[in-house]
Amino acid sequence: MKRMLSGIKPTGRVTLGNYIGAIKPFVSYQDEYEMFIFVANLHSMTVYQEPKELRQNTKDLIALYIAAGLDPKKCTLFLQSDVLEHAQLGWYLGCMVNMGELSRMTQYKDKVAKGESIGAGIFNYPSLMNADILMYDPDYVPVGEDQKQHVELCRDIAERFNSRYSDTFKIPEPLIAKVGSRIMDLQNPTKKMSKSDETSKGCIYILDDINVSKKKIKSAVTDSDSHVHFDPIHKPGISNLLEIYSILSNRSIEDIENQYEGKGYGEFKTDLAEIVGQELEKIQKRYKEITTGSYLDDILEEGAQKARIIARKKLSKVERKIGITIKKR
Ligand code: TYM
């Protein structure tokens, strides 16, 4: 079985973008691949998190993985901070990456452009991400479009390490879906739907009130035309909604275009609002069932134990190769 690995930061509430671009694809891969899915809580620390909120967001994220359909029997689910080896490998890999490479990362450049105060963690963020990935030798890393650059840097660093110290890491492939890998803001469809959206009108959260999320779809910005047609350049609003529709209904964009030929945006949006509402309702129901009792703690403990076995072995190998260990472990 080929292996896959991916993670999501517990910063803010989980969005429809995270669900469509990451969680839903994870669920669809779990029967075919050996999956490692984690909560990137160390990465969340690169921006200040109110401790109480961070705890809640972490719990929600793990619960949503399961509520959306990830089966802990098929997929190893864990918290990044429970496997200490990530931080240690992150340090070694951080010593192999250049300042220039880190400065070219879009996520970092965007923060600089916004004039935000930037912690050292943001700059070195990709080193920890490289460790998350390379630790487990995955064949694929399923992510949304915005993470492609990070996975590409990870490949470069793995190759650098392998050529300096001999073959150690598998070179991972980013796996980016053709539809749904970049869900846009509903109010500004030229910008990615994001947890950190200030007004939250353009962003649907998976745990949003169902009626609120339906309203957000119905009031999504489209264009003055009324032709339901996929054209991300000239019709970014309707194209974004078509992608959401296609993923949530498992139908092709073309098929949906045909259904709404000559019908206008109103009917299309009303139907999509229903589809989104039904999807969220299903997840929220399951979420409520699993957030009581110690179920999630048990899942995380089991996941961390499985992940640690692989992580310890890989870190020992790395430490032997780089000369940091003097005794054979
Ligand atoms: P994060 O938490 O920003 O996002 C988690 C996943 O959701 C995808 N995503 C989207 N997809 C489609 N449309 C959107 N609007 C949208 N917004 C977010 C992201 O592409 C991502 O797949 N650095 C990572 C977390 C991470 C990680 C890793 C991922 C840490 N270590 C190792 C993979 C492998 C991040 O910040 O994701």
PDB file of N, CA, C and O in Angstrom, residues 5 38 41-43 78-94 127-136 169 303-319 322 324-325 329:
ATOM      1  N   LEU A   5       0.509  11.338   3.668  1.00  0.00           N
ATOM      2  CA  LEU A   5       0.557  12.090   4.929  1.00  0.00           C
ATOM      3  C   LEU A   5       0.104  13.518   4.698  1.00  0.00           C
ATOM      4  O   LEU A   5       0.430  14.125   3.673  1.00  0.00           O
ATOM      5  N   PHE A  38      -2.501  14.394  10.696  1.00  0.00           N
ATOM      6  CA  PHE A  38      -2.249  14.948  12.024  1.00  0.00           C
ATOM      7  C   PHE A  38      -2.779  16.375  12.154  1.00  0.00           C
ATOM      8  O   PHE A  38      -3.182  17.008  11.176  1.00  0.00           O
ATOM      9  N   ASN A  41      -0.353  21.333  15.351  1.00  0.00           N
ATOM     10  CA  ASN A  41      -0.478  22.340  16.422  1.00  0.00           C
ATOM     11  C   ASN A  41       0.828  23.085  16.702  1.00  0.00           C
ATOM     12  O   ASN A  41       0.801  24.218  17.168  1.00  0.00           O
ATOM     13  N   LEU A  42       1.980  22.466  16.386  1.00  0.00           N
ATOM     14  CA  LEU A  42       3.234  23.219  16.556  1.00  0.00           C
ATOM     15  C   LEU A  42       3.266  24.367  15.536  1.00  0.00           C
ATOM     16  O   LEU A  42       3.700  25.476  15.850  1.00  0.00           O
ATOM     17  N   HIS A  43       2.789  24.094  14.343  1.00  0.00           N
ATOM     18  CA  HIS A  43       2.745  25.159  13.332  1.00  0.00           C
ATOM     19  C   HIS A  43       1.789  26.283  13.726  1.00  0.00           C
ATOM     20  O   HIS A  43       2.005  27.440  13.371  1.00  0.00           O
ATOM     21  N   PHE A  78      -3.104  11.800  14.693  1.00  0.00           N
ATOM     22  CA  PHE A  78      -2.336  12.193  15.885  1.00  0.00           C
ATOM     23  C   PHE A  78      -2.076  13.691  15.953  1.00  0.00           C
ATOM     24  O   PHE A  78      -2.296  14.423  14.979  1.00  0.00           O
ATOM     25  N   LEU A  79      -1.613  14.119  17.122  1.00  0.00           N
ATOM     26  CA  LEU A  79      -1.221  15.521  17.305  1.00  0.00           C
ATOM     27  C   LEU A  79       0.278  15.627  17.050  1.00  0.00           C
ATOM     28  O   LEU A  79       1.055  14.841  17.600  1.00  0.00           O
ATOM     29  N   GLN A  80       0.657  16.619  16.285  1.00  0.00           N
ATOM     30  CA  GLN A  80       2.077  16.832  15.958  1.00  0.00           C
ATOM     31  C   GLN A  80       2.911  16.939  17.249  1.00  0.00           C
ATOM     32  O   GLN A  80       3.995  16.382  17.349  1.00  0.00           O
ATOM     33  N   SER A  81       2.389  17.644  18.244  1.00  0.00           N
ATOM     34  CA  SER A  81       3.152  17.872  19.472  1.00  0.00           C
ATOM     35  C   SER A  81       3.312  16.606  20.306  1.00  0.00           C
ATOM     36  O   SER A  81       4.136  16.565  21.211  1.00  0.00           O
ATOM     37  N   ASP A  82       2.547  15.555  20.017  1.00  0.00           N
ATOM     38  CA  ASP A  82       2.689  14.295  20.751  1.00  0.00           C
ATOM     39  C   ASP A  82       3.860  13.462  20.247  1.00  0.00           C
ATOM     40  O   ASP A  82       4.225  12.469  20.860  1.00  0.00           O
ATOM     41  N   VAL A  83       4.411  13.849  19.108  1.00  0.00           N
ATOM     42  CA  VAL A  83       5.546  13.095  18.562  1.00  0.00           C
ATOM     43  C   VAL A  83       6.739  14.059  18.545  1.00  0.00           C
ATOM     44  O   VAL A  83       6.940  14.826  17.611  1.00  0.00           O
ATOM     45  N   LEU A  84       7.507  14.000  19.632  1.00  0.00           N
ATOM     46  CA  LEU A  84       8.556  15.011  19.847  1.00  0.00           C
ATOM     47  C   LEU A  84       9.595  15.027  18.732  1.00  0.00           C
ATOM     48  O   LEU A  84      10.258  16.045  18.503  1.00  0.00           O
ATOM     49  N   GLU A  85       9.727  13.893  18.053  1.00  0.00           N
ATOM     50  CA  GLU A  85      10.750  13.777  17.003  1.00  0.00           C
ATOM     51  C   GLU A  85      10.540  14.802  15.881  1.00  0.00           C
ATOM     52  O   GLU A  85      11.496  15.155  15.191  1.00  0.00           O
ATOM     53  N   HIS A  86       9.298  15.275  15.682  1.00  0.00           N
ATOM     54  CA  HIS A  86       9.069  16.259  14.605  1.00  0.00           C
ATOM     55  C   HIS A  86       9.924  17.503  14.832  1.00  0.00           C
ATOM     56  O   HIS A  86      10.543  18.024  13.912  1.00  0.00           O
ATOM     57  N   ALA A  87       9.919  18.005  16.077  1.00  0.00           N
ATOM     58  CA  ALA A  87      10.645  19.249  16.351  1.00  0.00           C
ATOM     59  C   ALA A  87      12.146  19.022  16.188  1.00  0.00           C
ATOM     60  O   ALA A  87      12.868  19.883  15.668  1.00  0.00           O
ATOM     61  N   GLN A  88      12.605  17.842  16.600  1.00  0.00           N
ATOM     62  CA  GLN A  88      14.046  17.590  16.518  1.00  0.00           C
ATOM     63  C   GLN A  88      14.517  17.442  15.065  1.00  0.00           C
ATOM     64  O   GLN A  88      15.510  18.042  14.663  1.00  0.00           O
ATOM     65  N   LEU A  89      13.757  16.689  14.285  1.00  0.00           N
ATOM     66  CA  LEU A  89      14.127  16.562  12.868  1.00  0.00           C
ATOM     67  C   LEU A  89      13.993  17.927  12.179  1.00  0.00           C
ATOM     68  O   LEU A  89      14.783  18.283  11.304  1.00  0.00           O
ATOM     69  N   GLY A  90      13.005  18.698  12.620  1.00  0.00           N
ATOM     70  CA  GLY A  90      12.811  20.043  12.062  1.00  0.00           C
ATOM     71  C   GLY A  90      14.058  20.899  12.255  1.00  0.00           C
ATOM     72  O   GLY A  90      14.431  21.681  11.378  1.00  0.00           O
ATOM     73  N   TRP A  91      14.705  20.723  13.391  1.00  0.00           N
ATOM     74  CA  TRP A  91      15.932  21.500  13.644  1.00  0.00           C
ATOM     75  C   TRP A  91      17.023  21.095  12.661  1.00  0.00           C
ATOM     76  O   TRP A  91      17.645  21.946  12.017  1.00  0.00           O
ATOM     77  N   TYR A  92      17.227  19.783  12.509  1.00  0.00           N
ATOM     78  CA  TYR A  92      18.299  19.339  11.598  1.00  0.00           C
ATOM     79  C   TYR A  92      18.016  19.825  10.179  1.00  0.00           C
ATOM     80  O   TYR A  92      18.922  20.294   9.483  1.00  0.00           O
ATOM     81  N   LEU A  93      16.765  19.704   9.762  1.00  0.00           N
ATOM     82  CA  LEU A  93      16.440  20.091   8.381  1.00  0.00           C
ATOM     83  C   LEU A  93      16.509  21.610   8.213  1.00  0.00           C
ATOM     84  O   LEU A  93      16.867  22.106   7.142  1.00  0.00           O
ATOM     85  N   GLY A  94      16.206  22.325   9.289  1.00  0.00           N
ATOM     86  CA  GLY A  94      16.315  23.793   9.247  1.00  0.00           C
ATOM     87  C   GLY A  94      17.756  24.233   9.030  1.00  0.00           C
ATOM     88  O   GLY A  94      18.022  25.307   8.485  1.00  0.00           O
ATOM     89  N   SER A 127      10.671  24.287   7.574  1.00  0.00           N
ATOM     90  CA  SER A 127      11.595  23.245   8.065  1.00  0.00           C
ATOM     91  C   SER A 127      10.844  22.224   8.898  1.00  0.00           C
ATOM     92  O   SER A 127      11.085  21.014   8.797  1.00  0.00           O
ATOM     93  N   LEU A 128       9.936  22.709   9.720  1.00  0.00           N
ATOM     94  CA  LEU A 128       9.133  21.792  10.526  1.00  0.00           C
ATOM     95  C   LEU A 128       8.198  20.993   9.614  1.00  0.00           C
ATOM     96  O   LEU A 128       7.990  19.794   9.814  1.00  0.00           O
ATOM     97  N   MET A 129       7.670  21.653   8.610  1.00  0.00           N
ATOM     98  CA  MET A 129       6.784  20.949   7.674  1.00  0.00           C
ATOM     99  C   MET A 129       7.582  19.863   6.929  1.00  0.00           C
ATOM    100  O   MET A 129       7.081  18.762   6.702  1.00  0.00           O
ATOM    101  N   ASN A 130       8.837  20.180   6.576  1.00  0.00           N
ATOM    102  CA  ASN A 130       9.671  19.174   5.916  1.00  0.00           C
ATOM    103  C   ASN A 130       9.851  17.960   6.826  1.00  0.00           C
ATOM    104  O   ASN A 130       9.805  16.811   6.383  1.00  0.00           O
ATOM    105  N   ALA A 131      10.043  18.242   8.125  1.00  0.00           N
ATOM    106  CA  ALA A 131      10.220  17.137   9.077  1.00  0.00           C
ATOM    107  C   ALA A 131       8.933  16.312   9.184  1.00  0.00           C
ATOM    108  O   ALA A 131       8.980  15.081   9.172  1.00  0.00           O
ATOM    109  N   ASP A 132       7.783  17.004   9.254  1.00  0.00           N
ATOM    110  CA  ASP A 132       6.499  16.286   9.342  1.00  0.00           C
ATOM    111  C   ASP A 132       6.380  15.269   8.214  1.00  0.00           C
ATOM    112  O   ASP A 132       5.922  14.148   8.406  1.00  0.00           O
ATOM    113  N   ILE A 133       6.777  15.725   7.035  1.00  0.00           N
ATOM    114  CA  ILE A 133       6.587  14.889   5.849  1.00  0.00           C
ATOM    115  C   ILE A 133       7.662  13.796   5.774  1.00  0.00           C
ATOM    116  O   ILE A 133       7.363  12.605   5.701  1.00  0.00           O
ATOM    117  N   LEU A 134       8.920  14.221   5.824  1.00  0.00           N
ATOM    118  CA  LEU A 134      10.000  13.269   5.528  1.00  0.00           C
ATOM    119  C   LEU A 134      10.123  12.177   6.586  1.00  0.00           C
ATOM    120  O   LEU A 134      10.593  11.077   6.307  1.00  0.00           O
ATOM    121  N   MET A 135       9.682  12.467   7.783  1.00  0.00           N
ATOM    122  CA  MET A 135       9.720  11.496   8.884  1.00  0.00           C
ATOM    123  C   MET A 135       9.051  10.184   8.501  1.00  0.00           C
ATOM    124  O   MET A 135       9.455   9.115   8.932  1.00  0.00           O
ATOM    125  N   TYR A 136       7.979  10.267   7.682  1.00  0.00           N
ATOM    126  CA  TYR A 136       7.133   9.083   7.437  1.00  0.00           C
ATOM    127  C   TYR A 136       7.284   8.504   6.028  1.00  0.00           C
ATOM    128  O   TYR A 136       6.549   7.593   5.660  1.00  0.00           O
ATOM    129  N   PHE A 169      15.609   9.631   2.751  1.00  0.00           N
ATOM    130  CA  PHE A 169      14.205  10.028   2.672  1.00  0.00           C
ATOM    131  C   PHE A 169      13.619   9.711   1.302  1.00  0.00           C
ATOM    132  O   PHE A 169      14.289   9.915   0.282  1.00  0.00           O
ATOM    133  N   GLY A 303      -2.974   6.864  18.071  1.00  0.00           N
ATOM    134  CA  GLY A 303      -2.329   7.415  16.878  1.00  0.00           C
ATOM    135  C   GLY A 303      -0.894   7.822  17.178  1.00  0.00           C
ATOM    136  O   GLY A 303       0.033   7.524  16.410  1.00  0.00           O
ATOM    137  N   ALA A 304      -0.688   8.484  18.317  1.00  0.00           N
ATOM    138  CA  ALA A 304       0.658   8.953  18.674  1.00  0.00           C
ATOM    139  C   ALA A 304       1.591   7.759  18.862  1.00  0.00           C
ATOM    140  O   ALA A 304       2.753   7.790  18.443  1.00  0.00           O
ATOM    141  N   GLN A 305       1.072   6.703  19.464  1.00  0.00           N
ATOM    142  CA  GLN A 305       1.925   5.519  19.669  1.00  0.00           C
ATOM    143  C   GLN A 305       2.391   4.939  18.347  1.00  0.00           C
ATOM    144  O   GLN A 305       3.558   4.598  18.174  1.00  0.00           O
ATOM    145  N   LYS A 306       1.473   4.866  17.398  1.00  0.00           N
ATOM    146  CA  LYS A 306       1.836   4.303  16.082  1.00  0.00           C
ATOM    147  C   LYS A 306       2.829   5.218  15.365  1.00  0.00           C
ATOM    148  O   LYS A 306       3.800   4.758  14.782  1.00  0.00           O
ATOM    149  N   ALA A 307       2.555   6.515  15.431  1.00  0.00           N
ATOM    150  CA  ALA A 307       3.421   7.476  14.730  1.00  0.00           C
ATOM    151  C   ALA A 307       4.822   7.488  15.354  1.00  0.00           C
ATOM    152  O   ALA A 307       5.828   7.552  14.642  1.00  0.00           O
ATOM    153  N   ARG A 308       4.883   7.405  16.682  1.00  0.00           N
ATOM    154  CA  ARG A 308       6.186   7.464  17.371  1.00  0.00           C
ATOM    155  C   ARG A 308       7.116   6.335  16.951  1.00  0.00           C
ATOM    156  O   ARG A 308       8.327   6.528  16.861  1.00  0.00           O
ATOM    157  N   ILE A 309       6.560   5.158  16.719  1.00  0.00           N
ATOM    158  CA  ILE A 309       7.411   4.013  16.352  1.00  0.00           C
ATOM    159  C   ILE A 309       8.182   4.345  15.067  1.00  0.00           C
ATOM    160  O   ILE A 309       9.387   4.166  14.969  1.00  0.00           O
ATOM    161  N   ILE A 310       7.456   4.905  14.104  1.00  0.00           N
ATOM    162  CA  ILE A 310       8.099   5.245  12.824  1.00  0.00           C
ATOM    163  C   ILE A 310       9.055   6.426  13.018  1.00  0.00           C
ATOM    164  O   ILE A 310      10.176   6.430  12.521  1.00  0.00           O
ATOM    165  N   ALA A 311       8.596   7.410  13.782  1.00  0.00           N
ATOM    166  CA  ALA A 311       9.389   8.641  13.949  1.00  0.00           C
ATOM    167  C   ALA A 311      10.716   8.348  14.666  1.00  0.00           C
ATOM    168  O   ALA A 311      11.768   8.869  14.279  1.00  0.00           O
ATOM    169  N   ARG A 312      10.673   7.512  15.692  1.00  0.00           N
ATOM    170  CA  ARG A 312      11.907   7.204  16.432  1.00  0.00           C
ATOM    171  C   ARG A 312      12.918   6.503  15.545  1.00  0.00           C
ATOM    172  O   ARG A 312      14.104   6.806  15.577  1.00  0.00           O
ATOM    173  N   LYS A 313      12.417   5.582  14.756  1.00  0.00           N
ATOM    174  CA  LYS A 313      13.302   4.820  13.871  1.00  0.00           C
ATOM    175  C   LYS A 313      13.970   5.760  12.861  1.00  0.00           C
ATOM    176  O   LYS A 313      15.180   5.713  12.638  1.00  0.00           O
ATOM    177  N   LYS A 314      13.136   6.656  12.293  1.00  0.00           N
ATOM    178  CA  LYS A 314      13.666   7.560  11.266  1.00  0.00           C
ATOM    179  C   LYS A 314      14.653   8.551  11.873  1.00  0.00           C
ATOM    180  O   LYS A 314      15.724   8.800  11.324  1.00  0.00           O
ATOM    181  N   LEU A 315      14.323   9.087  13.041  1.00  0.00           N
ATOM    182  CA  LEU A 315      15.227  10.065  13.660  1.00  0.00           C
ATOM    183  C   LEU A 315      16.568   9.399  14.020  1.00  0.00           C
ATOM    184  O   LEU A 315      17.627   9.991  13.813  1.00  0.00           O
ATOM    185  N   SER A 316      16.525   8.168  14.517  1.00  0.00           N
ATOM    186  CA  SER A 316      17.779   7.464  14.846  1.00  0.00           C
ATOM    187  C   SER A 316      18.627   7.307  13.594  1.00  0.00           C
ATOM    188  O   SER A 316      19.838   7.514  13.617  1.00  0.00           O
ATOM    189  N   LYS A 317      17.968   6.962  12.510  1.00  0.00           N
ATOM    190  CA  LYS A 317      18.694   6.774  11.245  1.00  0.00           C
ATOM    191  C   LYS A 317      19.371   8.085  10.836  1.00  0.00           C
ATOM    192  O   LYS A 317      20.550   8.110  10.478  1.00  0.00           O
ATOM    193  N   VAL A 318      18.590   9.164  10.914  1.00  0.00           N
ATOM    194  CA  VAL A 318      19.126  10.479  10.531  1.00  0.00           C
ATOM    195  C   VAL A 318      20.302  10.827  11.444  1.00  0.00           C
ATOM    196  O   VAL A 318      21.371  11.265  10.982  1.00  0.00           O
ATOM    197  N   GLU A 319      20.146  10.608  12.727  1.00  0.00           N
ATOM    198  CA  GLU A 319      21.197  11.009  13.674  1.00  0.00           C
ATOM    199  C   GLU A 319      22.469  10.185  13.483  1.00  0.00           C
ATOM    200  O   GLU A 319      23.568  10.691  13.664  1.00  0.00           O
ATOM    201  N   ILE A 322      24.118  11.687  10.208  1.00  0.00           N
ATOM    202  CA  ILE A 322      24.722  13.027  10.263  1.00  0.00           C
ATOM    203  C   ILE A 322      25.851  13.093  11.295  1.00  0.00           C
ATOM    204  O   ILE A 322      26.569  14.093  11.358  1.00  0.00           O
ATOM    205  N   ILE A 324      25.582  12.820  14.689  1.00  0.00           N
ATOM    206  CA  ILE A 324      25.254  13.429  15.972  1.00  0.00           C
ATOM    207  C   ILE A 324      25.241  12.366  17.074  1.00  0.00           C
ATOM    208  O   ILE A 324      25.504  12.646  18.228  1.00  0.00           O
ATOM    209  N   THR A 325      24.971  11.129  16.688  1.00  0.00           N
ATOM    210  CA  THR A 325      24.964  10.027  17.669  1.00  0.00           C
ATOM    211  C   THR A 325      26.333   9.375  17.648  1.00  0.00           C
ATOM    212  O   THR A 325      26.852   9.095  16.561  1.00  0.00           O
ATOM    213  N   ARG A 329      22.230   3.161  18.388  1.00  0.00           N
ATOM    214  CA  ARG A 329      21.002   3.004  19.203  1.00  0.00           C
ATOM    215  C   ARG A 329      20.189   1.823  18.712  1.00  0.00           C
ATOM    216  O   ARG A 329      20.141   1.573  17.535  1.00  0.00           O
TER     217      ARG A 329
END
